[in-house]
XYZ file of C-alpha atoms in Angstrom:
768
model
C 48.359 8.497 -134.074
C 46.513 7.256 -137.118
C 45.895 8.116 -140.708
C 42.671 7.411 -142.545
C 43.347 9.111 -145.880
C 46.440 7.309 -147.150
C 44.371 4.647 -148.875
C 42.203 7.179 -150.679
C 43.071 7.408 -154.371
C 44.795 10.408 -155.878
C 41.911 11.798 -157.951
C 42.277 12.441 -161.654
C 42.733 16.131 -162.367
C 42.444 16.149 -166.160
C 38.724 15.550 -166.719
C 36.821 18.423 -165.127
C 33.235 19.373 -165.695
C 33.006 22.845 -167.208
C 30.133 25.292 -167.046
C 29.711 29.036 -167.533
C 31.693 31.335 -165.225
C 29.805 32.937 -162.377
C 28.966 36.620 -162.450
C 29.078 37.283 -158.702
C 31.275 36.255 -155.789
C 30.924 35.200 -152.159
C 27.356 35.170 -150.760
C 25.741 32.060 -149.297
C 27.718 29.521 -151.398
C 30.978 30.816 -149.885
C 29.571 30.494 -146.363
C 28.356 26.941 -146.959
C 31.651 25.918 -148.553
C 33.571 27.379 -145.593
C 31.450 25.439 -143.101
C 31.875 22.221 -145.078
C 35.660 22.521 -145.301
C 36.103 23.385 -141.622
C 33.933 20.418 -140.612
C 35.725 17.993 -142.938
C 39.282 19.112 -142.165
C 39.278 20.223 -138.540
C 36.028 18.926 -137.116
C 33.772 20.820 -134.738
C 36.003 20.475 -131.653
C 39.016 22.143 -133.267
C 37.346 24.019 -136.080
C 34.945 26.207 -134.115
C 37.511 27.617 -131.619
C 39.860 28.326 -134.510
C 37.291 30.200 -136.573
C 36.156 32.226 -133.564
C 39.751 33.392 -132.995
C 40.969 34.021 -136.536
C 41.752 37.711 -137.214
C 40.430 38.761 -133.806
C 42.448 41.229 -131.738
C 43.222 38.579 -129.126
C 43.302 35.731 -131.608
C 45.646 34.663 -134.384
C 46.362 36.158 -137.772
C 44.864 34.236 -140.680
C 47.627 32.658 -142.778
C 45.532 33.049 -145.953
C 46.514 36.580 -146.998
C 47.984 39.879 -145.818
C 44.887 42.052 -146.206
C 44.512 44.181 -143.051
C 41.690 44.164 -140.532
C 39.969 47.361 -139.490
C 39.451 48.498 -135.913
C 35.921 47.077 -135.957
C 35.923 43.282 -136.276
C 33.014 41.030 -137.158
C 32.578 37.872 -135.104
C 33.355 35.984 -138.300
C 36.316 38.085 -139.483
C 37.440 35.775 -142.261
C 36.664 34.931 -145.870
C 36.059 31.626 -147.602
C 39.723 31.215 -148.475
C 40.724 32.142 -144.942
C 38.442 29.387 -143.673
C 40.139 26.968 -146.062
C 43.606 28.012 -144.889
C 42.743 27.683 -141.207
C 40.917 24.386 -141.694
C 43.878 23.023 -143.641
C 46.335 23.669 -140.804
C 43.878 23.019 -137.945
C 43.150 19.524 -139.248
C 42.765 16.779 -136.675
C 44.591 14.375 -138.994
C 48.160 13.384 -138.053
C 50.813 11.703 -140.166
C 51.971 8.538 -138.421
C 55.278 6.650 -138.603
C 53.326 3.830 -140.263
C 52.458 6.160 -143.131
C 56.113 6.787 -143.956
C 57.008 3.140 -143.466
C 54.327 2.178 -145.987
C 55.180 4.810 -148.610
C 58.643 5.061 -150.180
C 59.710 8.566 -151.152
C 59.741 7.528 -154.805
C 56.066 6.574 -154.547
C 55.171 9.820 -152.759
C 56.900 11.723 -155.553
C 54.321 10.297 -157.982
C 51.431 11.701 -155.943
C 49.854 15.102 -156.560
C 50.378 18.018 -154.221
C 46.658 17.867 -153.467
C 46.911 14.273 -152.197
C 50.077 14.952 -150.197
C 48.539 17.925 -148.431
C 45.458 15.980 -147.372
C 47.398 13.377 -145.404
C 47.573 15.426 -142.198
C 49.937 17.351 -139.953
C 53.595 16.445 -139.617
C 54.082 15.364 -136.023
C 57.745 14.374 -135.508
C 61.144 14.965 -137.126
C 61.774 12.735 -140.147
C 65.076 11.783 -141.757
C 65.890 10.394 -145.187
C 69.420 9.009 -144.988
C 71.723 8.815 -147.987
C 70.599 5.920 -150.162
C 67.477 5.320 -148.068
C 64.084 4.784 -149.661
C 61.853 5.872 -146.759
C 61.691 8.710 -144.266
C 62.166 7.489 -140.703
C 61.386 9.215 -137.392
C 64.357 10.655 -135.507
C 64.720 12.608 -132.279
C 65.037 16.375 -132.318
C 68.599 16.078 -130.995
C 69.562 13.737 -133.819
C 67.863 15.890 -136.453
C 69.458 19.161 -135.379
C 72.861 17.534 -134.896
C 72.703 16.358 -138.522
C 72.033 19.917 -139.712
C 74.617 21.438 -137.389
C 77.265 18.963 -138.478
C 76.677 19.744 -142.129
C 76.791 23.515 -141.522
C 79.977 23.275 -139.463
C 81.582 21.149 -142.150
C 81.125 23.665 -144.972
C 84.147 25.239 -146.618
C 82.272 28.559 -146.797
C 79.091 29.911 -145.177
C 77.864 30.703 -148.686
C 77.431 26.971 -149.303
C 74.211 27.293 -147.283
C 70.928 28.766 -148.511
C 68.248 29.860 -146.020
C 64.867 30.210 -147.721
C 61.852 31.828 -146.036
C 58.114 31.606 -146.609
C 55.803 34.502 -145.790
C 53.970 32.514 -143.083
C 56.971 33.026 -140.761
C 56.416 35.434 -137.861
C 58.449 38.595 -137.291
C 60.182 37.009 -134.314
C 61.120 33.855 -136.223
C 62.245 35.808 -139.287
C 64.466 38.084 -137.204
C 66.135 35.164 -135.424
C 66.500 33.281 -138.699
C 68.279 36.093 -140.545
C 70.402 36.758 -137.448
C 71.548 33.135 -137.448
C 72.365 33.182 -141.182
C 74.372 36.393 -140.858
C 76.128 35.267 -137.681
C 77.064 32.162 -139.660
C 78.444 34.477 -142.350
C 76.069 34.561 -145.327
C 73.401 36.763 -146.889
C 71.922 33.818 -148.795
C 68.382 34.642 -147.650
C 66.039 34.186 -150.612
C 62.334 34.310 -149.912
C 58.947 34.104 -151.579
C 59.014 37.872 -152.255
C 61.616 37.166 -154.921
C 58.897 35.394 -156.914
C 56.012 37.831 -156.369
C 56.343 41.449 -155.207
C 60.098 41.895 -155.666
C 59.267 43.966 -158.739
C 57.047 46.215 -156.613
C 59.751 46.739 -154.026
C 62.360 47.505 -156.679
C 60.168 50.055 -158.465
C 58.829 51.746 -155.334
C 62.223 52.021 -153.656
C 63.665 53.760 -156.723
C 60.736 56.135 -157.249
C 59.351 56.816 -153.767
C 62.150 55.649 -151.469
C 60.104 53.016 -149.618
C 59.396 49.603 -151.138
C 55.984 49.220 -149.511
C 52.475 50.439 -150.130
C 51.565 53.933 -148.962
C 47.865 53.532 -148.148
C 45.673 52.424 -145.269
C 42.163 51.008 -145.258
C 40.877 54.511 -144.545
C 42.560 55.768 -147.714
C 40.627 53.233 -149.755
C 37.426 54.229 -147.979
C 38.106 57.902 -148.861
C 39.253 57.403 -152.458
C 37.320 58.845 -155.398
C 38.765 56.305 -157.819
C 40.335 52.886 -157.188
C 42.175 51.083 -159.973
C 42.576 47.329 -159.459
C 45.182 46.114 -161.960
C 46.474 42.579 -162.430
C 44.718 41.288 -159.331
C 41.814 38.949 -158.571
C 40.560 39.849 -155.074
C 37.611 37.449 -155.244
C 39.963 34.482 -155.012
C 43.264 35.817 -153.706
C 42.180 38.515 -151.205
C 38.414 38.112 -150.683
C 38.232 40.391 -147.624
C 39.347 43.219 -149.912
C 35.928 43.039 -151.564
C 34.208 44.416 -148.461
C 36.658 47.337 -148.502
C 35.833 48.004 -152.155
C 32.122 47.748 -151.374
C 32.426 50.350 -148.616
C 34.388 52.633 -150.925
C 31.787 52.211 -153.639
C 28.947 53.061 -151.278
C 30.893 56.193 -150.274
C 30.959 57.325 -153.889
C 34.188 55.847 -155.260
C 34.380 54.521 -158.795
C 36.411 51.428 -159.674
C 38.386 50.560 -162.798
C 39.385 46.922 -163.233
C 42.367 46.116 -165.456
C 42.665 42.381 -166.111
C 42.823 39.931 -169.027
C 40.120 37.812 -167.348
C 36.678 38.932 -166.224
C 36.606 37.901 -162.561
C 33.383 37.332 -160.631
C 34.524 39.191 -157.524
C 35.118 42.418 -159.422
C 31.741 42.173 -161.136
C 29.428 41.773 -158.159
C 30.186 41.206 -154.486
C 27.555 39.584 -152.269
C 28.653 40.465 -148.755
C 28.111 37.440 -146.463
C 28.129 39.715 -143.402
C 24.839 41.223 -144.577
C 21.433 39.615 -145.004
C 21.108 41.047 -148.518
C 24.357 39.358 -149.548
C 23.212 35.994 -148.219
C 19.936 36.403 -150.094
C 21.718 36.989 -153.377
C 21.735 40.776 -153.621
C 25.150 42.265 -154.166
C 27.102 45.383 -155.071
C 28.313 45.987 -158.613
C 31.951 46.928 -158.115
C 33.494 47.649 -161.522
C 32.532 50.835 -163.360
C 34.991 50.349 -166.236
C 36.516 47.010 -167.264
C 39.734 47.320 -169.250
C 40.247 43.781 -170.547
C 43.911 44.149 -171.278
C 46.264 41.824 -173.095
C 48.920 40.210 -170.943
C 51.891 42.518 -170.571
C 50.018 45.566 -171.882
C 49.826 47.483 -168.598
C 52.927 49.590 -169.281
C 51.420 50.736 -172.566
C 48.071 51.461 -170.882
C 49.445 53.612 -168.074
C 51.817 55.443 -170.426
C 48.839 56.204 -172.695
C 46.776 57.525 -169.789
C 49.762 59.595 -168.650
C 50.095 61.061 -172.134
C 46.417 61.977 -172.136
C 46.741 63.674 -168.741
C 49.742 65.730 -169.825
C 48.215 66.780 -173.133
C 44.973 67.748 -171.405
C 46.964 69.935 -169.039
C 48.815 71.493 -171.954
C 45.432 72.443 -173.409
C 44.769 74.451 -170.263
C 42.555 72.027 -168.340
C 44.741 72.213 -165.183
C 44.896 68.442 -164.812
C 48.362 68.124 -163.269
C 49.287 69.033 -159.703
C 52.026 71.482 -160.672
C 52.712 72.517 -157.090
C 53.363 68.919 -156.030
C 55.463 68.215 -159.126
C 57.613 71.322 -158.619
C 58.068 70.835 -154.869
C 58.314 67.072 -154.388
C 59.433 65.421 -157.636
C 62.430 65.033 -159.902
C 62.650 64.220 -163.608
C 59.261 65.418 -164.834
C 60.508 67.333 -167.871
C 62.501 64.398 -169.279
C 59.655 61.971 -168.551
C 57.099 64.204 -170.294
C 59.359 64.877 -173.295
C 60.027 61.174 -173.882
C 56.351 60.327 -173.496
C 55.188 63.006 -175.949
C 57.936 62.621 -178.554
C 56.350 59.667 -180.357
C 54.024 60.871 -183.142
C 50.311 60.300 -182.585
C 49.956 58.122 -185.663
C 52.631 55.772 -184.311
C 51.829 55.981 -180.619
C 48.150 54.978 -180.643
C 48.399 52.007 -183.026
C 51.249 50.662 -180.891
C 49.267 51.141 -177.674
C 46.179 49.470 -179.115
C 48.245 46.481 -180.268
C 49.963 46.145 -176.886
C 46.829 46.529 -174.783
C 44.112 45.079 -177.011
C 42.049 48.118 -175.966
C 40.462 50.729 -178.171
C 41.593 54.302 -177.824
C 38.073 55.365 -176.823
C 38.156 53.124 -173.731
C 41.568 54.479 -172.705
C 40.240 58.007 -173.089
C 37.278 57.072 -170.884
C 39.790 55.743 -168.342
C 41.644 59.079 -168.406
C 38.389 61.048 -168.067
C 37.530 59.101 -164.905
C 40.983 59.929 -163.541
C 40.579 63.642 -164.268
C 37.198 63.626 -162.517
C 38.711 62.091 -159.349
C 40.625 64.122 -156.776
C 41.945 61.075 -154.897
C 43.180 57.933 -156.646
C 44.538 54.612 -155.336
C 46.133 51.979 -157.577
C 46.103 48.382 -156.313
C 48.003 45.598 -158.035
C 49.377 42.101 -157.585
C 51.109 39.409 -159.655
C 49.480 40.471 -162.916
C 51.861 43.435 -162.943
C 54.908 42.015 -161.163
C 55.696 38.820 -163.111
C 56.726 40.164 -166.520
C 60.091 41.022 -168.062
C 59.076 44.697 -167.928
C 57.367 44.510 -164.529
C 59.585 47.118 -162.855
C 59.131 49.702 -165.650
C 55.385 49.005 -165.531
C 55.149 49.752 -161.802
C 57.382 52.798 -162.218
C 54.867 54.012 -164.818
C 52.063 53.489 -162.298
C 54.015 55.725 -159.916
C 54.398 58.320 -162.699
C 50.628 58.187 -163.107
C 50.038 58.929 -159.416
C 52.702 61.620 -159.197
C 51.181 63.610 -162.061
C 48.164 64.560 -159.941
C 49.809 64.489 -156.503
C 48.223 61.190 -155.522
C 50.941 60.160 -153.081
C 51.188 61.339 -149.502
C 47.641 62.551 -148.957
C 44.425 60.940 -147.709
C 42.505 58.763 -150.137
C 45.410 58.284 -152.524
C 48.555 56.238 -153.055
C 50.165 52.962 -154.089
C 48.723 49.665 -152.885
C 50.703 46.543 -153.835
C 48.557 43.763 -152.367
C 50.697 41.105 -150.727
C 49.735 37.461 -150.548
C 51.335 35.675 -147.580
C 50.215 37.010 -144.231
C 53.699 38.150 -143.153
C 55.709 38.307 -146.341
C 56.121 42.062 -145.830
C 57.138 41.545 -142.210
C 59.819 39.071 -143.222
C 61.472 41.724 -145.384
C 61.156 44.320 -142.610
C 62.915 41.878 -140.264
C 65.871 41.525 -142.648
C 64.967 38.538 -144.815
C 66.689 39.898 -147.905
C 69.684 38.779 -149.918
C 70.695 42.410 -150.611
C 70.385 44.142 -147.220
C 70.955 47.848 -146.840
C 74.196 48.871 -145.135
C 72.241 50.706 -142.435
C 70.439 47.505 -141.450
C 73.698 45.548 -141.238
C 75.342 48.351 -139.244
C 72.487 48.305 -136.725
C 72.449 44.494 -136.529
C 76.209 44.364 -135.939
C 76.076 47.085 -133.297
C 73.194 45.403 -131.448
C 74.858 41.973 -131.278
C 78.559 42.813 -131.403
C 79.668 41.145 -134.630
C 80.405 42.112 -138.223
C 77.666 40.848 -140.537
C 78.659 39.771 -144.049
C 78.426 42.578 -146.602
C 78.532 40.688 -149.889
C 75.100 40.255 -151.439
C 73.652 36.770 -151.278
C 71.503 34.614 -153.542
C 67.885 35.349 -154.403
C 65.529 32.513 -155.325
C 66.468 32.223 -159.001
C 70.198 32.508 -158.321
C 69.920 29.984 -155.494
C 68.499 27.465 -157.964
C 71.365 28.210 -160.350
C 73.873 27.699 -157.532
C 72.244 24.396 -156.568
C 72.324 23.237 -160.190
C 76.050 24.010 -160.306
C 76.725 22.016 -157.126
C 77.647 25.079 -155.066
C 75.051 24.538 -152.310
C 75.722 22.030 -149.569
C 72.749 22.816 -147.309
C 69.320 24.087 -148.347
C 67.208 25.094 -145.345
C 63.594 26.185 -145.891
C 61.595 27.932 -143.192
C 58.150 26.963 -144.473
C 56.905 27.094 -148.039
C 56.970 24.609 -150.885
C 60.074 25.682 -152.786
C 60.059 23.058 -155.531
C 56.433 23.661 -156.472
C 56.521 27.448 -156.101
C 59.561 28.146 -158.266
C 59.848 28.255 -162.076
C 61.246 25.723 -164.532
C 60.083 22.706 -162.532
C 62.332 20.046 -164.047
C 65.407 22.264 -163.773
C 64.562 23.167 -160.185
C 63.967 19.564 -159.169
C 67.248 18.475 -160.723
C 69.008 21.306 -158.881
C 67.472 20.294 -155.553
C 68.714 16.733 -156.003
C 72.298 18.056 -156.271
C 72.258 19.474 -152.719
C 73.939 17.543 -149.925
C 71.249 18.131 -147.269
C 67.778 19.597 -147.705
C 65.852 20.670 -144.597
C 62.232 21.811 -144.460
C 60.478 23.311 -141.436
C 56.863 22.484 -142.247
C 53.361 21.828 -141.003
C 52.062 19.617 -143.855
C 53.574 17.287 -146.428
C 54.263 18.834 -149.840
C 56.162 18.311 -153.078
C 59.404 19.747 -151.705
C 59.644 16.898 -149.173
C 59.764 14.252 -151.890
C 62.274 15.931 -154.216
C 65.291 15.887 -151.944
C 69.010 16.308 -151.689
C 71.341 13.416 -150.953
C 69.938 13.523 -147.427
C 66.767 15.199 -146.209
C 65.071 16.270 -143.002
C 61.514 17.394 -142.282
C 61.091 19.331 -139.022
C 57.488 19.696 -137.747
C 56.525 23.164 -136.595
C 53.582 24.844 -134.940
C 50.982 26.433 -137.186
C 49.735 29.996 -136.754
C 46.615 28.636 -135.016
C 48.532 26.413 -132.551
C 49.163 27.441 -128.962
C 52.868 28.113 -128.317
C 53.930 27.288 -124.755
C 57.333 27.823 -123.150
C 57.884 26.492 -119.653
C 54.128 26.260 -119.315
C 53.483 29.883 -120.315
C 51.884 30.974 -123.600
C 53.949 32.952 -126.090
C 52.719 35.094 -128.962
C 54.238 36.490 -132.116
C 53.667 39.458 -134.405
C 53.045 39.930 -138.113
C 52.925 42.887 -140.502
C 50.032 43.214 -142.911
C 50.006 44.534 -146.471
C 49.599 48.119 -145.244
C 52.451 48.191 -142.742
C 50.447 47.531 -139.590
C 52.104 45.294 -136.986
C 49.929 43.308 -134.601
C 50.022 40.323 -132.282
C 48.977 36.772 -133.148
C 48.022 34.321 -130.377
C 47.579 30.628 -131.219
C 44.585 28.985 -129.560
C 44.572 25.283 -130.472
C 46.216 22.432 -128.590
C 49.053 21.119 -130.794
C 48.423 17.622 -132.097
C 51.893 16.468 -131.051
C 54.298 17.412 -128.283
C 57.085 17.195 -130.848
C 55.868 20.181 -132.864
C 58.199 23.081 -132.120
C 57.918 26.782 -132.828
C 59.986 28.193 -135.654
C 61.832 30.412 -133.177
C 62.808 27.462 -130.981
C 64.042 25.468 -133.981
C 66.274 28.340 -135.117
C 67.624 29.047 -131.641
C 68.426 25.405 -130.902
C 70.190 24.983 -134.246
C 72.109 28.254 -133.895
C 73.345 27.251 -130.456
C 74.600 23.924 -131.776
C 76.433 25.564 -134.686
C 77.755 28.784 -133.117
C 77.556 28.286 -129.359
C 76.341 31.275 -127.325
C 78.557 33.808 -129.095
C 78.061 36.373 -130.550
C 74.421 35.846 -129.550
C 73.015 34.320 -126.379
C 70.562 32.271 -128.420
C 68.912 30.509 -125.506
C 67.811 33.837 -123.981
C 65.734 34.608 -127.070
C 63.315 31.800 -126.232
C 61.532 34.622 -124.393
C 59.886 36.377 -127.338
C 59.765 39.664 -125.435
C 63.554 39.621 -125.572
C 63.446 39.017 -129.310
C 61.185 42.038 -129.661
C 63.538 44.113 -127.516
C 66.396 43.254 -129.875
C 64.271 44.007 -132.946
C 63.617 47.428 -131.409
C 67.366 48.013 -131.325
C 67.833 47.165 -135.000
C 64.763 47.965 -137.090
C 63.505 51.566 -137.417
C 59.892 52.126 -136.414
C 59.810 49.545 -133.603
C 60.314 51.847 -130.629
C 58.496 50.445 -127.557
C 57.763 47.339 -129.610
C 56.602 45.147 -126.749
C 54.293 47.779 -125.315
C 52.753 48.821 -128.648
C 52.362 45.239 -129.908
C 50.246 44.485 -126.830
C 47.713 47.137 -127.780
C 44.589 45.671 -129.407
C 45.066 46.050 -133.145
C 48.774 46.853 -132.915
C 50.473 49.851 -134.532
C 51.390 51.206 -137.957
C 54.990 51.529 -139.051
C 56.197 54.933 -140.274
C 56.161 55.569 -144.022
C 57.939 58.773 -145.055
C 56.130 59.400 -148.387
C 52.731 58.808 -146.791
C 53.322 60.526 -143.451
C 55.495 63.494 -144.438
C 55.625 63.609 -148.230
C 59.305 62.953 -147.717
C 60.965 60.701 -150.295
C 64.194 58.975 -149.189
C 65.406 58.293 -152.741
C 68.792 58.982 -154.324
C 67.549 62.463 -155.320
C 65.668 63.167 -152.112
C 62.499 63.574 -154.188
C 59.880 61.347 -155.773
C 61.327 60.302 -159.119
C 59.579 60.393 -162.451
C 61.104 57.732 -164.712
C 61.336 57.011 -168.428
C 60.119 53.463 -169.039
C 60.095 52.811 -172.769
C 57.463 51.039 -174.799
C 58.071 47.311 -174.315
C 55.284 44.781 -174.770
C 55.784 41.005 -175.136
C 56.011 40.026 -178.837
C 53.632 37.263 -179.954
C 54.341 35.590 -183.335
C 51.442 34.153 -185.379
C 50.058 30.872 -184.079
C 51.214 31.566 -180.526
C 49.542 32.894 -177.387
C 50.741 34.501 -174.182
C 49.877 32.351 -171.184
C 49.612 33.413 -167.566
C 49.826 31.024 -164.652
C 47.233 31.647 -161.938
C 45.424 30.203 -158.931
C 42.136 28.377 -158.882
C 39.585 29.464 -156.305
C 40.259 26.379 -154.165
C 43.971 27.101 -153.934
C 46.389 29.185 -151.866
C 49.769 29.504 -153.531
C 50.845 25.869 -154.020
C 48.368 24.476 -151.460
C 45.421 22.863 -153.244
C 42.336 22.709 -151.034
C 40.058 21.127 -153.611
C 39.859 20.545 -157.373
C 37.320 23.264 -158.158
C 37.437 26.787 -159.515
C 33.838 27.681 -158.843
C 33.853 31.267 -160.091
C 35.324 30.223 -163.441
C 32.887 27.320 -163.824
C 35.482 24.531 -163.528
C 34.913 21.563 -161.204
C 36.787 18.345 -160.332
C 39.940 19.043 -162.293
C 42.971 21.297 -162.690
C 44.691 20.373 -165.964
C 42.849 22.976 -168.037
C 43.937 25.792 -170.313
C 41.621 28.764 -170.815
C 41.607 30.097 -174.403
C 39.406 32.703 -176.069
C 36.933 30.958 -178.427
C 38.139 32.934 -181.472
C 41.801 32.167 -180.735
C 40.865 28.515 -180.193
C 39.052 28.417 -183.551
C 42.061 29.895 -185.363
C 44.397 27.415 -183.664
C 42.107 24.407 -184.155
C 41.527 23.876 -180.437
C 38.045 22.464 -179.978
C 36.202 22.894 -176.685
C 36.960 19.851 -174.538
C 39.884 18.694 -176.688
C 43.215 17.826 -175.085
C 46.484 19.465 -175.997
C 50.106 19.798 -174.941
C 51.234 23.324 -174.038
C 54.767 24.001 -175.250
C 56.775 26.992 -174.064
C 58.942 28.807 -176.591
C 62.080 30.612 -175.440
C 65.304 31.826 -177.061
C 67.414 29.164 -175.337
C 65.857 26.595 -177.686
C 65.083 24.138 -174.861
C 61.614 22.639 -175.052
C 59.382 22.997 -172.032
C 56.201 20.970 -172.284
C 53.117 20.664 -170.089
C 51.225 17.652 -171.456
C 47.549 16.722 -171.549
C 45.534 19.843 -170.779
C 41.816 20.130 -171.486
C 40.934 23.124 -173.649
C 38.290 25.400 -172.117
C 36.838 28.152 -174.280
C 36.824 31.168 -172.005
C 36.309 34.944 -172.392
C 39.911 35.929 -171.726
C 41.549 38.747 -173.698
C 42.367 37.878 -177.300
C 45.852 36.503 -177.801
C 46.013 35.291 -174.209
C 45.594 32.028 -172.340
C 45.608 30.995 -168.693
C 46.353 27.852 -166.714
C 46.968 26.933 -163.103
C 50.262 26.785 -161.283
C 52.165 24.814 -160.114
C 51.170 22.523 -162.997
C 52.396 25.004 -165.626
C 55.469 26.293 -163.767
C 57.334 23.794 -165.948
C 56.829 26.253 -168.839
C 58.588 29.210 -167.162
C 62.356 29.169 -167.827
C 64.661 29.861 -164.918
C 66.443 32.474 -167.032
C 63.282 34.355 -168.038
C 63.031 36.975 -165.320
C 62.025 40.570 -164.813
C 64.647 43.204 -165.424
C 66.032 44.617 -162.148
C 63.995 42.405 -159.770
C 64.873 38.963 -161.212
C 61.289 37.803 -160.649
C 60.160 34.880 -162.880
C 57.970 35.935 -165.818
C 55.038 33.686 -164.975
C 52.423 36.065 -166.398
C 53.763 36.244 -169.968
C 54.740 32.770 -171.149
C 54.925 32.439 -174.941
C 53.317 29.120 -175.904
C 52.161 27.041 -178.826
C 49.847 24.038 -178.778
C 50.629 20.548 -180.056
C 48.659 17.290 -180.230
C 48.034 15.672 -176.871
C 50.817 13.283 -175.895
C 48.797 11.617 -173.125
C 48.423 11.955 -169.381
C 51.668 12.835 -167.552
């Protein structure tokens, strides 16, 4: 095994070239960039078989996002970012023992996440002993014995935290949560806690199911699609073809976003000759360039307009649906209408940055549409008032009966390819009693009932020295979480940190007293057991479960599947009681046990073998039945909160560049926004920049302001004048996660408030 990239320098990320943002997305440039990345990362021998199999019915599920595939698949059923994700994990580059011998952990900690990720696949277990300076290879037996010994030596099972990334399969997630609960803890935080937890909280309360209610066909049949707080062109590019099809069928699209994004302006479909030749489809009919955190005010204003129009006799509301299927309408309507007009509209305009005339145009488009879908992502979920905002979106849909019928519904767009499946499988720190009852009955033990730690509370527990073992099934916990310096200090207080990973990342170099890295198979790798191939399943963003078959020869015989790692460890810690762990190495048996625990998985093995899989039941969508506390869909009263912004300050959102997937940095470009060869940039409206004295191309420190009085500083960012909403700014994560306090979280969901960070700007203190 060799490494040819370790001697390459870590490129500077603070001196980008900046040009005008692009006005269209995808097309030929996306195709050429995909080909280049696959060739560079994976090479022709590995790259071509991988790309032929990605998202195919007998292939493997792309790890790049959770957007579903239709029944008809193109031969190239992937987007540019999917190609990047597959190329990244299908790389032919392998990390060698010589690499770790040559690079102390302290030196690796000075490298960027971009450099770390480009070094290649992890190929053998690695151990950092207490007081050691370097990772060293160890056997699997030695590695798992270290973990097992630490777990057996705990005073309480709650001294362990089991974190999960959304790349984990259903089978691995089920076994993982089973092990944690058989051990005796519900400490099962996951990446949902930092993204769509707010969606799940709001939807469970209002509709009774914390998932989206639509299918691809619903989007194809919709009259109006609202895309709020989401950038499909970068984060879910295959969604653009769905929007294009809807548009060509007559749908209109409203985009609600502080930033104008190329993908929502014009989509050049690379599957069509016209798209490759530069002719695209204009997607957005109305652009509501909203201020950060103004979505609650916007949807409440539209709801007020709908109700008042109905009161004038225009028959806007679906009174039959409201009377038959909902609860709380009268109180909701009274609270919404009580505020005098001369107070309500000035407040809404301040909160949204939108003129009343545009909001009235928005409402008119809604009234003209029989079937409406609302899609959203992190732009709605990562605010203090995220849960009330999403509840207000549900109010909006309930008013006209746009839940539980074709062409209408809620569409939270998930990021990780199986983050929704993880939750379905029981990865949750606050499990429902019915799930625990079924799990206990299936395996003959009493699962713990006390709620466990979510991501934010796990960091707090680590900081207080209450966590002895931190075990991460995938992900990059340190880089993905808020309050970077606090989180890193907390991680260093843990006795043993363990990461099941495919590539090197920041979390491997910010460690506990001792640390292990366990190499696992990627989604694209072939998974063999006793010479026979095994396959797993995933659940997409619309509740469809389907098989995923790896196709590539693993680069090392020491890479193990996530399921095998969990089963081996569980056997060492708990023996073969209450679970015969070794029998679950046959994934069909895992699926049989899932069938006995999780509703909707009847005949799991048989249905998962069908090309394309099957869709899980969804009571509001399928039956207009709402399993809430009232037995009905709930209207809610959500107040009028909007983030306050004192003079001389801006609200900043953290976001991805185009060459990025979560914390994985593929390259240093953000092509659609006109930024190349750098990441330490802050996007500021030219008028705000002029008022604050921030010249184009100048360098500044970004300083977060929070009531706790503790300074949080992100130094040395290049100012880019950019047409964002007034009063707002934007910068990439994880570089600006340092500005998000651990204690600044969404009400109810406890999700970090990464989309409304109050900041000021100070003179540049120099490169970090």
